[in-house]
PDB file of C-alpha atoms in Angstrom:
ATOM      1  CA  UNK X 594     -42.520  54.363 -35.471  1.00  0.00           C
ATOM      2  CA  UNK X 595     -42.968  58.252 -36.818  1.00  0.00           C
ATOM      3  CA  UNK X 596     -46.040  58.976 -39.539  1.00  0.00           C
ATOM      4  CA  UNK X 597     -42.557  60.477 -41.307  1.00  0.00           C
ATOM      5  CA  UNK X 598     -41.042  57.265 -41.120  1.00  0.00           C
ATOM      6  CA  UNK X 599     -43.911  54.698 -41.935  1.00  0.00           C
ATOM      7  CA  UNK X 600     -44.065  52.742 -45.549  1.00  0.00           C
ATOM      8  CA  UNK X 601     -47.836  52.411 -45.927  1.00  0.00           C
ATOM      9  CA  UNK X 602     -48.725  49.751 -48.543  1.00  0.00           C
ATOM     10  CA  UNK X 603     -52.412  50.044 -50.290  1.00  0.00           C
ATOM     11  CA  UNK X 604     -54.465  49.168 -53.171  1.00  0.00           C
ATOM     12  CA  UNK X 605     -54.901  52.909 -54.039  1.00  0.00           C
ATOM     13  CA  UNK X 606     -53.226  56.406 -53.390  1.00  0.00           C
ATOM     14  CA  UNK X 607     -54.875  59.017 -54.082  1.00  0.00           C
ATOM     15  CA  UNK X 608     -53.375  62.293 -54.769  1.00  0.00           C
ATOM     16  CA  UNK X 609     -55.300  64.911 -53.719  1.00  0.00           C
ATOM     17  CA  UNK X 610     -58.011  65.694 -51.351  1.00  0.00           C
ATOM     18  CA  UNK X 611     -59.614  67.941 -52.821  1.00  0.00           C
ATOM     19  CA  UNK X 612     -63.766  67.954 -53.993  1.00  0.00           C
ATOM     20  CA  UNK X 613     -62.138  65.823 -56.627  1.00  0.00           C
ATOM     21  CA  UNK X 614     -60.134  63.840 -55.030  1.00  0.00           C
ATOM     22  CA  UNK X 615     -62.315  62.963 -51.860  1.00  0.00           C
ATOM     23  CA  UNK X 616     -65.215  62.290 -53.520  1.00  0.00           C
ATOM     24  CA  UNK X 617     -63.371  59.603 -55.680  1.00  0.00           C
ATOM     25  CA  UNK X 618     -61.813  58.280 -52.326  1.00  0.00           C
ATOM     26  CA  UNK X 619     -65.243  58.403 -51.101  1.00  0.00           C
ATOM     27  CA  UNK X 620     -66.303  56.209 -53.756  1.00  0.00           C
ATOM     28  CA  UNK X 621     -63.825  53.642 -53.758  1.00  0.00           C
ATOM     29  CA  UNK X 622     -64.993  53.215 -49.941  1.00  0.00           C
ATOM     30  CA  UNK X 623     -68.208  51.315 -51.410  1.00  0.00           C
ATOM     31  CA  UNK X 624     -65.142  47.968 -52.109  1.00  0.00           C
ATOM     32  CA  UNK X 625     -62.995  46.198 -50.479  1.00  0.00           C
ATOM     33  CA  UNK X 626     -59.809  47.856 -51.262  1.00  0.00           C
ATOM     34  CA  UNK X 627     -56.744  49.732 -49.029  1.00  0.00           C
ATOM     35  CA  UNK X 628     -57.419  53.400 -50.296  1.00  0.00           C
ATOM     36  CA  UNK X 629     -54.557  56.455 -48.994  1.00  0.00           C
ATOM     37  CA  UNK X 630     -55.454  60.001 -49.752  1.00  0.00           C
ATOM     38  CA  UNK X 631     -52.251  61.638 -49.657  1.00  0.00           C
ATOM     39  CA  UNK X 632     -52.865  65.991 -49.956  1.00  0.00           C
ATOM     40  CA  UNK X 633     -50.043  68.280 -49.629  1.00  0.00           C
ATOM     41  CA  UNK X 634     -51.959  70.676 -48.057  1.00  0.00           C
ATOM     42  CA  UNK X 635     -52.659  70.751 -44.271  1.00  0.00           C
ATOM     43  CA  UNK X 636     -56.301  70.552 -44.677  1.00  0.00           C
ATOM     44  CA  UNK X 637     -58.887  69.000 -47.277  1.00  0.00           C
ATOM     45  CA  UNK X 638     -60.727  71.088 -49.873  1.00  0.00           C
ATOM     46  CA  UNK X 639     -57.027  73.626 -49.306  1.00  0.00           C
ATOM     47  CA  UNK X 640     -56.421  74.292 -52.838  1.00  0.00           C
ATOM     48  CA  UNK X 641     -58.823  75.408 -55.815  1.00  0.00           C
ATOM     49  CA  UNK X 642     -62.024  73.664 -54.514  1.00  0.00           C
ATOM     50  CA  UNK X 643     -62.050  76.660 -52.211  1.00  0.00           C
ATOM     51  CA  UNK X 644     -61.240  79.096 -54.945  1.00  0.00           C
ATOM     52  CA  UNK X 645     -64.673  78.903 -56.908  1.00  0.00           C
ATOM     53  CA  UNK X 646     -67.609  80.627 -57.427  1.00  0.00           C
ATOM     54  CA  UNK X 647     -69.656  78.141 -55.017  1.00  0.00           C
ATOM     55  CA  UNK X 648     -72.287  77.268 -58.214  1.00  0.00           C
ATOM     56  CA  UNK X 649     -73.844  74.465 -58.652  1.00  0.00           C
ATOM     57  CA  UNK X 650     -74.497  74.208 -62.334  1.00  0.00           C
ATOM     58  CA  UNK X 651     -77.317  72.849 -64.211  1.00  0.00           C
ATOM     59  CA  UNK X 652     -75.321  72.882 -67.398  1.00  0.00           C
ATOM     60  CA  UNK X 653     -77.064  74.363 -69.571  1.00  0.00           C
ATOM     61  CA  UNK X 654     -74.794  76.353 -72.266  1.00  0.00           C
ATOM     62  CA  UNK X 655     -72.876  73.105 -72.280  1.00  0.00           C
ATOM     63  CA  UNK X 656     -71.865  71.937 -75.393  1.00  0.00           C
ATOM     64  CA  UNK X 657     -74.886  69.492 -76.593  1.00  0.00           C
ATOM     65  CA  UNK X 658     -73.500  65.995 -76.667  1.00  0.00           C
ATOM     66  CA  UNK X 659     -69.754  66.361 -75.014  1.00  0.00           C
ATOM     67  CA  UNK X 660     -68.602  64.645 -72.010  1.00  0.00           C
ATOM     68  CA  UNK X 661     -68.588  68.246 -70.046  1.00  0.00           C
ATOM     69  CA  UNK X 662     -72.040  68.089 -71.008  1.00  0.00           C
ATOM     70  CA  UNK X 663     -73.009  65.075 -69.307  1.00  0.00           C
ATOM     71  CA  UNK X 664     -70.653  65.096 -66.722  1.00  0.00           C
ATOM     72  CA  UNK X 665     -71.650  68.570 -65.056  1.00  0.00           C
ATOM     73  CA  UNK X 666     -75.871  67.076 -65.556  1.00  0.00           C
ATOM     74  CA  UNK X 667     -74.584  63.972 -63.705  1.00  0.00           C
ATOM     75  CA  UNK X 668     -72.964  65.422 -60.945  1.00  0.00           C
ATOM     76  CA  UNK X 669     -75.447  68.195 -60.422  1.00  0.00           C
ATOM     77  CA  UNK X 670     -78.199  65.356 -60.451  1.00  0.00           C
ATOM     78  CA  UNK X 671     -75.787  63.041 -57.866  1.00  0.00           C
ATOM     79  CA  UNK X 672     -74.758  66.185 -55.667  1.00  0.00           C
ATOM     80  CA  UNK X 673     -78.512  67.499 -55.483  1.00  0.00           C
ATOM     81  CA  UNK X 674     -79.613  64.520 -54.029  1.00  0.00           C
ATOM     82  CA  UNK X 675     -76.260  63.927 -51.418  1.00  0.00           C
ATOM     83  CA  UNK X 676     -75.535  66.805 -50.508  1.00  0.00           C
ATOM     84  CA  UNK X 677     -78.432  67.370 -48.454  1.00  0.00           C
ATOM     85  CA  UNK X 678     -78.094  63.976 -45.967  1.00  0.00           C
ATOM     86  CA  UNK X 679     -74.792  64.915 -45.828  1.00  0.00           C
ATOM     87  CA  UNK X 680     -74.883  68.539 -44.077  1.00  0.00           C
ATOM     88  CA  UNK X 681     -74.175  70.397 -46.971  1.00  0.00           C
ATOM     89  CA  UNK X 682     -75.446  74.063 -47.293  1.00  0.00           C
ATOM     90  CA  UNK X 683     -77.194  73.919 -50.866  1.00  0.00           C
ATOM     91  CA  UNK X 684     -79.419  77.042 -52.073  1.00  0.00           C
ATOM     92  CA  UNK X 685     -81.835  76.930 -55.513  1.00  0.00           C
ATOM     93  CA  UNK X 686     -81.296  80.086 -55.634  1.00  0.00           C
ATOM     94  CA  UNK X 687     -82.249  80.157 -59.391  1.00  0.00           C
ATOM     95  CA  UNK X 688     -80.140  82.465 -62.481  1.00  0.00           C
ATOM     96  CA  UNK X 689     -80.791  85.524 -64.494  1.00  0.00           C
ATOM     97  CA  UNK X 690     -79.667  85.844 -67.960  1.00  0.00           C
ATOM     98  CA  UNK X 691     -80.127  89.504 -68.903  1.00  0.00           C
ATOM     99  CA  UNK X 692     -80.318  91.131 -71.890  1.00  0.00           C
ATOM    100  CA  UNK X 693     -79.424  94.700 -71.963  1.00  0.00           C
ATOM    101  CA  UNK X 694     -79.747  95.244 -76.125  1.00  0.00           C
ATOM    102  CA  UNK X 695     -81.514  93.773 -79.178  1.00  0.00           C
ATOM    103  CA  UNK X 696     -79.007  91.796 -80.112  1.00  0.00           C
ATOM    104  CA  UNK X 697     -78.219  89.783 -76.445  1.00  0.00           C
ATOM    105  CA  UNK X 698     -82.316  90.262 -76.747  1.00  0.00           C
ATOM    106  CA  UNK X 699     -81.960  88.298 -79.969  1.00  0.00           C
ATOM    107  CA  UNK X 700     -80.297  85.678 -78.015  1.00  0.00           C
ATOM    108  CA  UNK X 701     -81.895  83.920 -75.822  1.00  0.00           C
ATOM    109  CA  UNK X 702     -84.126  81.989 -77.663  1.00  0.00           C
ATOM    110  CA  UNK X 703     -80.978  79.637 -78.929  1.00  0.00           C
ATOM    111  CA  UNK X 704     -79.405  79.659 -75.566  1.00  0.00           C
ATOM    112  CA  UNK X 705     -82.915  77.854 -74.469  1.00  0.00           C
ATOM    113  CA  UNK X 706     -82.565  75.404 -76.917  1.00  0.00           C
ATOM    114  CA  UNK X 707     -79.554  74.744 -76.313  1.00  0.00           C
ATOM    115  CA  UNK X 708     -80.195  74.218 -72.694  1.00  0.00           C
ATOM    116  CA  UNK X 709     -83.081  71.705 -74.333  1.00  0.00           C
ATOM    117  CA  UNK X 710     -80.077  69.931 -76.313  1.00  0.00           C
ATOM    118  CA  UNK X 711     -78.523  69.352 -73.022  1.00  0.00           C
ATOM    119  CA  UNK X 712     -81.007  67.807 -71.075  1.00  0.00           C
ATOM    120  CA  UNK X 713     -81.876  70.731 -69.022  1.00  0.00           C
ATOM    121  CA  UNK X 714     -85.564  71.795 -70.242  1.00  0.00           C
ATOM    122  CA  UNK X 715     -86.128  74.405 -67.476  1.00  0.00           C
ATOM    123  CA  UNK X 716     -85.166  77.513 -69.226  1.00  0.00           C
ATOM    124  CA  UNK X 717     -88.032  79.841 -70.117  1.00  0.00           C
ATOM    125  CA  UNK X 718     -88.206  83.809 -71.377  1.00  0.00           C
ATOM    126  CA  UNK X 719     -88.640  86.346 -68.971  1.00  0.00           C
ATOM    127  CA  UNK X 720     -90.387  89.302 -69.551  1.00  0.00           C
ATOM    128  CA  UNK X 721     -89.409  93.316 -68.670  1.00  0.00           C
ATOM    129  CA  UNK X 722     -92.564  93.550 -66.520  1.00  0.00           C
ATOM    130  CA  UNK X 723     -91.411  89.740 -65.040  1.00  0.00           C
ATOM    131  CA  UNK X 724     -87.894  91.073 -64.388  1.00  0.00           C
ATOM    132  CA  UNK X 725     -88.069  93.955 -62.379  1.00  0.00           C
ATOM    133  CA  UNK X 726     -90.786  92.151 -60.392  1.00  0.00           C
ATOM    134  CA  UNK X 727     -88.148  89.076 -59.571  1.00  0.00           C
ATOM    135  CA  UNK X 728     -85.413  92.064 -59.469  1.00  0.00           C
ATOM    136  CA  UNK X 729     -85.718  95.068 -58.413  1.00  0.00           C
ATOM    137  CA  UNK X 730     -82.602  96.594 -57.722  1.00  0.00           C
ATOM    138  CA  UNK X 731     -81.589  95.818 -61.324  1.00  0.00           C
ATOM    139  CA  UNK X 732     -80.777  99.151 -63.174  1.00  0.00           C
ATOM    140  CA  UNK X 733     -83.156 100.461 -66.544  1.00  0.00           C
ATOM    141  CA  UNK X 734     -82.408  99.521 -69.381  1.00  0.00           C
ATOM    142  CA  UNK X 735     -82.997  95.532 -69.059  1.00  0.00           C
ATOM    143  CA  UNK X 736     -84.890  94.035 -72.412  1.00  0.00           C
ATOM    144  CA  UNK X 737     -85.952  90.934 -70.656  1.00  0.00           C
ATOM    145  CA  UNK X 738     -84.511  88.010 -69.627  1.00  0.00           C
ATOM    146  CA  UNK X 739     -83.847  84.174 -69.460  1.00  0.00           C
ATOM    147  CA  UNK X 740     -84.258  82.313 -66.382  1.00  0.00           C
ATOM    148  CA  UNK X 741     -82.745  79.098 -65.232  1.00  0.00           C
ATOM    149  CA  UNK X 742     -84.478  78.687 -62.092  1.00  0.00           C
ATOM    150  CA  UNK X 743     -82.456  75.584 -61.145  1.00  0.00           C
ATOM    151  CA  UNK X 744     -79.030  76.987 -60.994  1.00  0.00           C
ATOM    152  CA  UNK X 745     -77.983  76.557 -57.510  1.00  0.00           C
ATOM    153  CA  UNK X 746     -75.425  77.443 -54.831  1.00  0.00           C
ATOM    154  CA  UNK X 747     -73.281  75.243 -52.228  1.00  0.00           C
ATOM    155  CA  UNK X 748     -70.694  75.792 -49.927  1.00  0.00           C
ATOM    156  CA  UNK X 749     -67.280  74.895 -51.483  1.00  0.00           C
ATOM    157  CA  UNK X 750     -65.699  74.133 -47.648  1.00  0.00           C
ATOM    158  CA  UNK X 751     -68.527  71.852 -46.925  1.00  0.00           C
ATOM    159  CA  UNK X 752     -68.531  69.836 -49.907  1.00  0.00           C
ATOM    160  CA  UNK X 753     -64.600  68.216 -49.822  1.00  0.00           C
ATOM    161  CA  UNK X 754     -65.259  68.116 -45.974  1.00  0.00           C
ATOM    162  CA  UNK X 755     -68.251  65.663 -46.317  1.00  0.00           C
ATOM    163  CA  UNK X 756     -66.613  63.476 -49.300  1.00  0.00           C
ATOM    164  CA  UNK X 757     -63.318  62.674 -46.718  1.00  0.00           C
ATOM    165  CA  UNK X 758     -65.284  62.609 -43.896  1.00  0.00           C
ATOM    166  CA  UNK X 759     -66.953  59.026 -45.206  1.00  0.00           C
ATOM    167  CA  UNK X 760     -63.534  57.820 -47.088  1.00  0.00           C
ATOM    168  CA  UNK X 761     -62.283  57.905 -44.011  1.00  0.00           C
ATOM    169  CA  UNK X 762     -65.199  56.629 -41.713  1.00  0.00           C
ATOM    170  CA  UNK X 763     -65.055  54.076 -43.966  1.00  0.00           C
ATOM    171  CA  UNK X 764     -61.285  52.816 -43.351  1.00  0.00           C
ATOM    172  CA  UNK X 765     -59.914  55.182 -45.792  1.00  0.00           C
ATOM    173  CA  UNK X 766     -55.902  56.955 -44.541  1.00  0.00           C
ATOM    174  CA  UNK X 767     -56.048  60.209 -44.821  1.00  0.00           C
ATOM    175  CA  UNK X 768     -52.024  62.226 -44.884  1.00  0.00           C
ATOM    176  CA  UNK X 769     -51.993  65.607 -44.557  1.00  0.00           C
ATOM    177  CA  UNK X 770     -49.431  67.422 -44.918  1.00  0.00           C
ATOM    178  CA  UNK X 771     -47.860  64.756 -48.212  1.00  0.00           C
ATOM    179  CA  UNK X 772     -46.459  65.878 -51.282  1.00  0.00           C
ATOM    180  CA  UNK X 773     -45.657  63.837 -53.583  1.00  0.00           C
ATOM    181  CA  UNK X 774     -42.084  64.148 -54.371  1.00  0.00           C
ATOM    182  CA  UNK X 775     -41.505  61.809 -56.977  1.00  0.00           C
ATOM    183  CA  UNK X 776     -42.639  58.160 -57.794  1.00  0.00           C
ATOM    184  CA  UNK X 777     -40.607  54.833 -59.098  1.00  0.00           C
ATOM    185  CA  UNK X 778     -41.751  51.425 -60.006  1.00  0.00           C
ATOM    186  CA  UNK X 779     -41.399  49.288 -57.160  1.00  0.00           C
ATOM    187  CA  UNK X 780     -39.940  45.237 -57.891  1.00  0.00           C
ATOM    188  CA  UNK X 781     -43.094  43.715 -57.975  1.00  0.00           C
ATOM    189  CA  UNK X 782     -44.895  46.775 -60.071  1.00  0.00           C
ATOM    190  CA  UNK X 783     -46.642  49.035 -57.625  1.00  0.00           C
ATOM    191  CA  UNK X 784     -45.935  52.690 -57.843  1.00  0.00           C
ATOM    192  CA  UNK X 785     -43.060  54.013 -54.762  1.00  0.00           C
ATOM    193  CA  UNK X 786     -44.561  57.484 -54.009  1.00  0.00           C
ATOM    194  CA  UNK X 787     -42.149  59.323 -51.694  1.00  0.00           C
ATOM    195  CA  UNK X 788     -44.033  62.301 -49.752  1.00  0.00           C
ATOM    196  CA  UNK X 789     -42.993  64.938 -47.322  1.00  0.00           C
ATOM    197  CA  UNK X 790     -45.085  61.941 -44.851  1.00  0.00           C
ATOM    198  CA  UNK X 791     -42.731  58.999 -45.455  1.00  0.00           C
ATOM    199  CA  UNK X 792     -43.521  56.469 -48.765  1.00  0.00           C
ATOM    200  CA  UNK X 793     -46.368  55.165 -49.905  1.00  0.00           C
ATOM    201  CA  UNK X 794     -46.525  52.249 -51.782  1.00  0.00           C
ATOM    202  CA  UNK X 795     -49.864  51.217 -54.317  1.00  0.00           C
ATOM    203  CA  UNK X 796     -51.179  49.314 -56.705  1.00  0.00           C
ATOM    204  CA  UNK X 797     -53.160  52.348 -58.783  1.00  0.00           C
ATOM    205  CA  UNK X 798     -52.712  55.741 -58.342  1.00  0.00           C
ATOM    206  CA  UNK X 799     -55.561  58.608 -58.667  1.00  0.00           C
ATOM    207  CA  UNK X 800     -53.716  61.791 -60.161  1.00  0.00           C
ATOM    208  CA  UNK X 801     -56.628  64.555 -58.187  1.00  0.00           C
ATOM    209  CA  UNK X 802     -53.543  67.206 -57.683  1.00  0.00           C
ATOM    210  CA  UNK X 803     -55.430  69.914 -58.976  1.00  0.00           C
ATOM    211  CA  UNK X 804     -53.022  72.671 -59.754  1.00  0.00           C
ATOM    212  CA  UNK X 805     -49.919  70.350 -59.076  1.00  0.00           C
ATOM    213  CA  UNK X 806     -51.509  67.798 -61.920  1.00  0.00           C
ATOM    214  CA  UNK X 807     -49.202  68.345 -64.625  1.00  0.00           C
ATOM    215  CA  UNK X 808     -45.834  67.541 -61.749  1.00  0.00           C
ATOM    216  CA  UNK X 809     -47.385  63.974 -60.722  1.00  0.00           C
ATOM    217  CA  UNK X 810     -47.948  62.895 -64.503  1.00  0.00           C
ATOM    218  CA  UNK X 811     -44.415  63.419 -64.739  1.00  0.00           C
ATOM    219  CA  UNK X 812     -43.442  61.854 -62.207  1.00  0.00           C
ATOM    220  CA  UNK X 813     -44.918  59.065 -64.097  1.00  0.00           C
ATOM    221  CA  UNK X 814     -43.100  60.008 -67.351  1.00  0.00           C
ATOM    222  CA  UNK X 815     -45.813  61.869 -69.244  1.00  0.00           C
ATOM    223  CA  UNK X 816     -45.342  65.543 -70.677  1.00  0.00           C
ATOM    224  CA  UNK X 817     -48.563  66.241 -73.044  1.00  0.00           C
ATOM    225  CA  UNK X 818     -50.582  67.478 -69.623  1.00  0.00           C
TER     226      UNK X 818
END
């Protein structure tokens, strides 16, 4: 039976093999589960996961106490620890918030206070003299800066590839060119997903479809995504 004709039965179908979907699939494979990853593209990480700033963010400027702040800090710690073991290029370059006028200079202490409130205590003020030493090619007129030494860059291509590779090596099935086209409820209460590569029956579905997440959401009867 060809892949296009095959009917697949699994515990969990993860829709999307970007960085989020691939990471979820990798985590699920730590349990006794049959997992299928359905990716509409011809490769993993081919959507928004490859089109970003490549910054591994400390979360210093997030709003303290929010879910975003907690997840950014947690993601930074996890990827910083796991990335090097998986061969993901990661470099801690640091960042400088440069003040070009008095108003910007006056706001730097509040940004440092916000960073501490998020749990990041590494932000520190930089004098104009130190700033010129750190960045000798910076244009004239900078009044000072706030240094964020732990800001880093990470390879956006290798990251989802590493997640997906570990998921597949631990038993997940990766189906590329498998765009989800619809969903119905099976007689046994499962989700019946029609895709461009065949039909998938799943007890649970993870919607990590990136820019198509709203379309997938509507397949499940929702309209408030």
